[in-house]
Structures are given as C-alpha cells and as structure tokens.
mmCIF file of C-alpha atoms in Angstrom:
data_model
loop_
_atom_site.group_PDB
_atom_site.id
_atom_site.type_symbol
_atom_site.label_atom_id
_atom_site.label_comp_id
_atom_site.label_asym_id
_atom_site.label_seq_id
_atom_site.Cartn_x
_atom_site.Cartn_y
_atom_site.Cartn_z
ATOM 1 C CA UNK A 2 10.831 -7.564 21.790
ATOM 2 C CA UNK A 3 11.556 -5.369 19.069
ATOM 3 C CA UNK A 4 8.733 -3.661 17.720
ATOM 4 C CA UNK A 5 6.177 -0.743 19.143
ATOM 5 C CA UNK A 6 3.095 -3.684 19.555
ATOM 6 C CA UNK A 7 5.544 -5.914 21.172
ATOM 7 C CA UNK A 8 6.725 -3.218 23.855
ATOM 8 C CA UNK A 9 3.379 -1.721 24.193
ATOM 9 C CA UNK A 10 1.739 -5.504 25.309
ATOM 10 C CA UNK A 11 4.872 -6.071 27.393
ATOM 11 C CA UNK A 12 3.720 -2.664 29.198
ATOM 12 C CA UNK A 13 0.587 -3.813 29.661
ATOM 13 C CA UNK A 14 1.787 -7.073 31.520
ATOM 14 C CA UNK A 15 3.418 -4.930 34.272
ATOM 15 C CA UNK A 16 2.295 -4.036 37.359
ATOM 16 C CA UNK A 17 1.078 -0.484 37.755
ATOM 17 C CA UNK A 18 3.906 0.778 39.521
ATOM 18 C CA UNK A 19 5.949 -0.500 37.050
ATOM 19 C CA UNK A 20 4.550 1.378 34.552
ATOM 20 C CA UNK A 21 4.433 4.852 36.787
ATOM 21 C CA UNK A 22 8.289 4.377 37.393
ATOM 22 C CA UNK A 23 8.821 3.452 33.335
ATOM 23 C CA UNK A 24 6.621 6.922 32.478
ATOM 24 C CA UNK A 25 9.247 8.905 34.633
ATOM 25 C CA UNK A 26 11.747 7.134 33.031
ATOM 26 C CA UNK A 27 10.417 7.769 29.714
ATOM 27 C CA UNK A 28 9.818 11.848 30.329
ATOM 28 C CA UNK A 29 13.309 11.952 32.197
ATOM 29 C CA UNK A 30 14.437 10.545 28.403
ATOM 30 C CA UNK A 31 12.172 12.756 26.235
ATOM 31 C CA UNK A 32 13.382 15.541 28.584
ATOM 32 C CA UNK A 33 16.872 14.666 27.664
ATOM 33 C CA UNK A 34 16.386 14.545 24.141
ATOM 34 C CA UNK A 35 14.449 17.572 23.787
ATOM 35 C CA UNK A 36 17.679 19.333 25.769
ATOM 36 C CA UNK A 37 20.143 17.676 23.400
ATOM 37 C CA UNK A 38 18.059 18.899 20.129
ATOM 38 C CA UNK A 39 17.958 22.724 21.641
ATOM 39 C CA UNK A 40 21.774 22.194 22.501
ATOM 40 C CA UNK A 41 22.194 21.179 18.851
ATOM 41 C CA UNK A 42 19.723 23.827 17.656
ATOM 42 C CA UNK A 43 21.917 26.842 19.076
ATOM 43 C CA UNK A 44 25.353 25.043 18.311
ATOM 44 C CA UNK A 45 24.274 24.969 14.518
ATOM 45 C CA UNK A 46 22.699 28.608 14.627
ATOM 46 C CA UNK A 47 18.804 27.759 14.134
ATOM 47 C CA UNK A 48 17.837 29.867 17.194
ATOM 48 C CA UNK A 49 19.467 32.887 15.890
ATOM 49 C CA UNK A 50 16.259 34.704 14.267
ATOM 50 C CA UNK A 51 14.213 33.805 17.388
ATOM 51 C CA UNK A 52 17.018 34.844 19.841
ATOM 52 C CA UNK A 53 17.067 38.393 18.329
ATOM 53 C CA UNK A 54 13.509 38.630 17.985
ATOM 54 C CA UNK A 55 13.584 38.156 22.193
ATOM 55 C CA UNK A 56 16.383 40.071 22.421
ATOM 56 C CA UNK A 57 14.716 42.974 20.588
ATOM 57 C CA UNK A 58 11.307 42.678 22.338
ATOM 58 C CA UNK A 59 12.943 42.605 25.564
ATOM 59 C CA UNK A 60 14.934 46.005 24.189
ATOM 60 C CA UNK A 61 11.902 47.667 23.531
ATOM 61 C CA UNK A 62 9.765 46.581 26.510
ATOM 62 C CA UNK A 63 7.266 44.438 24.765
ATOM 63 C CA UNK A 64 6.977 41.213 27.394
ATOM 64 C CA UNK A 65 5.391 40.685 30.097
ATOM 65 C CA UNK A 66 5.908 38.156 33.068
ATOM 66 C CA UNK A 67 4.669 34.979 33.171
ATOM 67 C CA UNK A 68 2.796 35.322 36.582
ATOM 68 C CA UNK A 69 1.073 38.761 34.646
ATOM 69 C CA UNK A 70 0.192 36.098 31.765
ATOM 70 C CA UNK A 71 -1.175 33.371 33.592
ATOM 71 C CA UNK A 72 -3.092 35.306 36.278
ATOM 72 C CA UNK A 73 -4.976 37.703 33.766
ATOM 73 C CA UNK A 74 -6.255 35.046 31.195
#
C-alpha cells in the first residue's frame, strides 16, 4: 500500500472506530507538523515582521481579547 487510492480504500475497509482513532492520530500528526514548521519558522527568522507588528499593536493598545471578539460578532 503505497499510494493515496490505495490507503484511502484500505480506510474504507476499517471499522468505524478504526477510522475515529486513525483521524486523532492523523490531527495529533498534522498538529505536530504544523508545531515543527512554526518552530522552524522562528528559528530561521520568518516570524520577525509579524512578531513586531504584535509587539507594536500590543504597545499601542490596538487588540482586543478574544472573548471581546467572539462574543460581539
């Protein structure tokens, strides 16, 4: 089993709890990966614009809390 069709009719063979407990697995991984990139992101300096663009906002008082953004949409 070695390509995308092959793995995605092997998924379809399993049992549905199977496939719950491979979709956690499979976030838990994209997680990880996603953690690893921003890890590499910072190490290599990418961030830097956005992390003085916070740091400045946050200077001059321009954000707001998330609970302020999500309860007055």
């Amino acid at each position: 089993m070695t390509t995308l069709p092959e793995i995605e009719a092997a998924i379809k063979q399993l049992p549905e709890g199977d496939v719950r407990q491979l979709s956690a697995w499979l976030q838990e991984y994209l997680d990880e990966m996603w953690d690893r990139q921003i890890e590499a992101d910072l190490v290599s300096g990418r961030l830097g614009k956005l992390i003085a663009k916070a740091e400045a906002d946050i200077a001059a008082n321009r954000v707001r809390s998330l609970d302020e953004v999500f309860h007055n949409t």
